CSV table of C-alpha atoms in Angstrom, one decimal:
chain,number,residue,atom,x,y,z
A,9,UNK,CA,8.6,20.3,-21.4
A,10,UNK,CA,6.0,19.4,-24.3
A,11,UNK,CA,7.6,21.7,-26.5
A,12,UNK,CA,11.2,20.7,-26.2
A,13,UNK,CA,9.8,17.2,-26.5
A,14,UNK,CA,7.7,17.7,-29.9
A,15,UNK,CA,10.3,20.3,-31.1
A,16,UNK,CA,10.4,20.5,-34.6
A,17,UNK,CA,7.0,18.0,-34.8
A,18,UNK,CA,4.7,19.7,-33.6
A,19,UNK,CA,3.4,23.1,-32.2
A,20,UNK,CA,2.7,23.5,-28.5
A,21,UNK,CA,0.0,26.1,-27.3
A,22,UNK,CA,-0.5,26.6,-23.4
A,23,UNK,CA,-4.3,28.0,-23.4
A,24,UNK,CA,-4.0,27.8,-19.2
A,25,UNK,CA,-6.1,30.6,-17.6
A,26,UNK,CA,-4.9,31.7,-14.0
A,27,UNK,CA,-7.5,31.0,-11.3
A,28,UNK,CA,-10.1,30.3,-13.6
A,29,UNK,CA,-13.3,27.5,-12.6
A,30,UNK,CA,-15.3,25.7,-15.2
A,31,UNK,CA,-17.9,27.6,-14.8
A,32,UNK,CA,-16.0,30.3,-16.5
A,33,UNK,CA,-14.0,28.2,-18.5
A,34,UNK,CA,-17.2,26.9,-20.2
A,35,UNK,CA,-17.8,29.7,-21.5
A,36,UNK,CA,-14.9,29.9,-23.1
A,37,UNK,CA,-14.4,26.5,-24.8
A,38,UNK,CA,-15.8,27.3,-27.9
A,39,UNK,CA,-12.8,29.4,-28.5
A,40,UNK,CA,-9.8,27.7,-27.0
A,41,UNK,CA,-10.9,24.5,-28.2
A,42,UNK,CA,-11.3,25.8,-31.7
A,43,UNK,CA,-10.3,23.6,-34.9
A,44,UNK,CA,-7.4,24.4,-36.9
A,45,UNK,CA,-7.6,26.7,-40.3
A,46,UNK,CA,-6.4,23.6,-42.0
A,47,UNK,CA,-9.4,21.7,-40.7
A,48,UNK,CA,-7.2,19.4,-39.1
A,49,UNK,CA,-8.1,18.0,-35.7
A,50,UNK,CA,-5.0,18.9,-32.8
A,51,UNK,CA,-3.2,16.1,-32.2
A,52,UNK,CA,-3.3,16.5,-28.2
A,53,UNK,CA,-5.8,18.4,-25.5
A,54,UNK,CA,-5.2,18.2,-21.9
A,55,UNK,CA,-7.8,19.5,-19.6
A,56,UNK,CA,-6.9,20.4,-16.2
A,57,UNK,CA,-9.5,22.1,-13.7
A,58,UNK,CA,-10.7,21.1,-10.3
A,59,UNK,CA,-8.6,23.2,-7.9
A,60,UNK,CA,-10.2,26.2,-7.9
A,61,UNK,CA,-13.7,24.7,-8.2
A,62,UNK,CA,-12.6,23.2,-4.9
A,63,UNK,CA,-12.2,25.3,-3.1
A,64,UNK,CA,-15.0,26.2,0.2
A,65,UNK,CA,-18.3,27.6,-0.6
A,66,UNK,CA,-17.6,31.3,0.4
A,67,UNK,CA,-14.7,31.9,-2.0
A,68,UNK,CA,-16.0,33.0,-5.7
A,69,UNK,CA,-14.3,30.4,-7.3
A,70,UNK,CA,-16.3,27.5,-5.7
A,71,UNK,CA,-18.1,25.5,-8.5
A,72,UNK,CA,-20.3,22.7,-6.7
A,73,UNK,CA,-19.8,19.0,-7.4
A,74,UNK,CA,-22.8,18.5,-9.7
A,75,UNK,CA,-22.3,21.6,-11.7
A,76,UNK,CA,-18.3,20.7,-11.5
A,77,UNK,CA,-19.2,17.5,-13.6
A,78,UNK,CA,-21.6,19.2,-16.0
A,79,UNK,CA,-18.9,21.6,-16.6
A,80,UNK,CA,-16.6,19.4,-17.0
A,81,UNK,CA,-18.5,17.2,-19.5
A,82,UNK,CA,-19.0,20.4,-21.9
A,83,UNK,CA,-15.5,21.4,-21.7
A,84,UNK,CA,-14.6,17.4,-22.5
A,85,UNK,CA,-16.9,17.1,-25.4
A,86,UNK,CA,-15.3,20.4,-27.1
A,87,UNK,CA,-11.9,19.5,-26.9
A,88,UNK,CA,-13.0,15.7,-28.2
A,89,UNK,CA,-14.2,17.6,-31.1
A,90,UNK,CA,-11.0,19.1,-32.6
A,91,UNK,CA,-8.1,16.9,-30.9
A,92,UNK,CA,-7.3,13.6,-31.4
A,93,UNK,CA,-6.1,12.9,-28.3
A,94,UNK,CA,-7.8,14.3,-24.9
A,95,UNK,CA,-6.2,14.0,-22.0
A,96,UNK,CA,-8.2,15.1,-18.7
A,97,UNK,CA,-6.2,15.6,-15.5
A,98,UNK,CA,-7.1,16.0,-11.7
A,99,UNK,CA,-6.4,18.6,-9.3
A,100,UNK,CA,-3.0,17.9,-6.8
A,101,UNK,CA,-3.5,17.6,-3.2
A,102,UNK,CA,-3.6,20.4,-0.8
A,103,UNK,CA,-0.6,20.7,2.0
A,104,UNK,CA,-2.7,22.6,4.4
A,105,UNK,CA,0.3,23.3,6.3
A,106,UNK,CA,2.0,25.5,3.7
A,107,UNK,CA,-1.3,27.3,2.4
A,108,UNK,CA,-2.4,28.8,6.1
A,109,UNK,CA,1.5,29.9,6.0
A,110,UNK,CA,0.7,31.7,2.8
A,111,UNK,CA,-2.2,33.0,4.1
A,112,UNK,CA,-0.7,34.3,6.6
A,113,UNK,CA,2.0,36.0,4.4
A,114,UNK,CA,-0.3,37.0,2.1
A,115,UNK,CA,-3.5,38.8,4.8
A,116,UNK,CA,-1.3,39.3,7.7
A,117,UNK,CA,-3.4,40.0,10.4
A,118,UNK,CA,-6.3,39.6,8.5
A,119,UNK,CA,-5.8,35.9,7.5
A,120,UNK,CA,-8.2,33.6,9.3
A,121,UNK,CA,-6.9,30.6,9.9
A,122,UNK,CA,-9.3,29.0,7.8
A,123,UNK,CA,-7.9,26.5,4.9
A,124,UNK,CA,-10.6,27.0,1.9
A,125,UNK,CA,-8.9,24.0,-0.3
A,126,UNK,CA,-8.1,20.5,0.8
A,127,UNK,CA,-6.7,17.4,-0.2
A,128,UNK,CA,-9.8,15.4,0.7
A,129,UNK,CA,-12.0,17.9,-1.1
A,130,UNK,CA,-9.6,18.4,-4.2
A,131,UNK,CA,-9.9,14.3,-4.2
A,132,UNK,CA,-13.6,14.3,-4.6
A,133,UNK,CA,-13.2,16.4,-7.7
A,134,UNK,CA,-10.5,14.6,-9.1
A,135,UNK,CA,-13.0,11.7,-9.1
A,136,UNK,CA,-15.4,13.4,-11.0
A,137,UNK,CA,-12.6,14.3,-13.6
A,138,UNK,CA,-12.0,10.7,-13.3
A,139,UNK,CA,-15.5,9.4,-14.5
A,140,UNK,CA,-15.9,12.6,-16.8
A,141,UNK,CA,-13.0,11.0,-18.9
A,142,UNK,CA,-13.8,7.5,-18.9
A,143,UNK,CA,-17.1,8.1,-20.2
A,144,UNK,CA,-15.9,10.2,-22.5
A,145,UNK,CA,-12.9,7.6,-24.0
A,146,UNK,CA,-10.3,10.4,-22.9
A,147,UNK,CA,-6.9,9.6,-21.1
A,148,UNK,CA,-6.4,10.1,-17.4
A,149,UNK,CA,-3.8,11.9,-15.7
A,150,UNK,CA,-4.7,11.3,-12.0
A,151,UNK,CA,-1.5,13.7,-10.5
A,152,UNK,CA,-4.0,13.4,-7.3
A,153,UNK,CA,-3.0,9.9,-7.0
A,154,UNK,CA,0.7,10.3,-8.2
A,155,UNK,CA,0.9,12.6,-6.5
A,156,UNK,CA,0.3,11.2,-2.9
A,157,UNK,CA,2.2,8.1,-3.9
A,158,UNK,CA,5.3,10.0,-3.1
A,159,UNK,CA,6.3,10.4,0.8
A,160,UNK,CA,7.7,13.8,0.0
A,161,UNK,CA,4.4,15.0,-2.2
A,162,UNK,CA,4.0,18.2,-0.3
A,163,UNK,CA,6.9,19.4,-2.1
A,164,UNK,CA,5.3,19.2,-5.4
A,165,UNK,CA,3.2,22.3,-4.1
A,166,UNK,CA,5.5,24.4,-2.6
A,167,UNK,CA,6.2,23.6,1.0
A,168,UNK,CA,9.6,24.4,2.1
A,169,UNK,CA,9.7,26.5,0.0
A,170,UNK,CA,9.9,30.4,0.6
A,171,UNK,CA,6.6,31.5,-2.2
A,172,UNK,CA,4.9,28.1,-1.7
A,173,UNK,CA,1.2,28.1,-0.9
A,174,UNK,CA,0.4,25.0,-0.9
A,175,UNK,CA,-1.6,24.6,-3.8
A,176,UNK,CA,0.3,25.6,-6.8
A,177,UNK,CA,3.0,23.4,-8.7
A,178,UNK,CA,6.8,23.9,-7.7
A,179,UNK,CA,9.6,23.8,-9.7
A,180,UNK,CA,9.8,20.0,-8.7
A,181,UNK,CA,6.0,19.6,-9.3
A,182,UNK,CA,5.9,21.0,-12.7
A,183,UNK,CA,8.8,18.9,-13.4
A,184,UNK,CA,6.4,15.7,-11.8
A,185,UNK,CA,3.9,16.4,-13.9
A,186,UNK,CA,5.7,17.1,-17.2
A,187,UNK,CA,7.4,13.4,-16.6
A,188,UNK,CA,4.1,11.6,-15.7
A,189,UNK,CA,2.6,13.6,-18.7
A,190,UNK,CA,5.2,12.6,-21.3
A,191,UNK,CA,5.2,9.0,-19.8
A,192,UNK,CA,1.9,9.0,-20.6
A,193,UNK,CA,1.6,10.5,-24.3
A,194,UNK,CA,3.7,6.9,-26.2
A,195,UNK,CA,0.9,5.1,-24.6
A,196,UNK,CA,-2.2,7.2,-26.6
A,197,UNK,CA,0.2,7.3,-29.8
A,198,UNK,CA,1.9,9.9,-29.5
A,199,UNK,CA,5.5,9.2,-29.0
A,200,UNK,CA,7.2,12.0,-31.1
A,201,UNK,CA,9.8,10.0,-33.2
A,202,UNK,CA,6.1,8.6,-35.2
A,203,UNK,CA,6.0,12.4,-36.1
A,204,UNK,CA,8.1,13.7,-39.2
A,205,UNK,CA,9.8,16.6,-38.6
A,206,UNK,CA,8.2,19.8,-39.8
A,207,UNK,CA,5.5,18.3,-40.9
């Protein structure tokens, strides 16, 4: 959606790492929030983490709150450094429902019955991400809150449908997001007919 929206003005990279924490994507900033050849700062950053780092203490991806909001900072202050704009955004809700039927699908008779993400506990995070940005001066994209605005929500991560689990975007949610998203961007100045064309 950002790239048909910017075509022509500017260049969209998708830098998203499956299943990744900010623990690990700490360690990576450095790189993915690198500053053009040109010297030129980006024009946008979004930073999205929160679900996996939510998830229950036994599973490797858990990062606690504390270290969550450390994390978080670091990751914030790099991408401050080479875009213009920084967008920080929380982790959706969890439909319990639809993830114990994945897990089901998934472990058969080994799944057990025991939901290691929630929307409660993804909502704690999200408010972290929350303060992280306004200290920072960055955007917020609260697609927690959005999110559960809507009576049909759960859709937005896959229930009813046959691959949801619950946690990860549907069609219709990716399509949520990419609205509230480019809603958003006119707001921070950066509604695309200011850009020239192949500048």
């Amino acid at each position: 959606a950002l790239a048909h929206y910017y075509g022509r003005r500017a260049d969209v990279y998708n830098r998203g790492y499956g299943g990744y924490n900010t623990r690990w994507a700490r360690e990576l900033a450095p790189a993915l929030f690198a500053r053009p050849p040109q010297g030129q700062a980006h024009l946008l950053a979004t930073v999205w983490f929160g679900a996996n780092d939510a998830c229950i203490s036994t599973e490797r991806a858990h990062v606690p709150l504390l270290e969550f909001e450390a994390n978080l900072e670091t990751i914030v202050q790099q991408a401050r450094q080479v875009a213009r704009v920084v967008v920080v955004m929380t982790p959706p809700p969890v439909h319990s429902p639809s993830r114990l039927a994945y897990q089901k699908r998934k472990y058969g008779a080994r799944a057990t019955g025991v939901e290691e993400r929630s929307t409660e506990v993804a909502g704690r995070y999200g408010d972290v991400a929350a303060r992280v940005a306004g200290r920072h001066g960055c955007a917020l994209l609260d697609v927690h809150q959005l999110m559960l605005r809507e009576a049909d929500w759960p859709r937005y991560v896959g229930a009813g449908t046959a691959d949801g689990d619950g946690l990860h975007l549907s069609g219709a949610g990716q399509r949520f997001v990419a609205e509230k998203l480019l809603a958003l961007l006119p707001t921070l100045g950066l509604d695309r007919d200011a850009l020239a064309y192949d500048a």
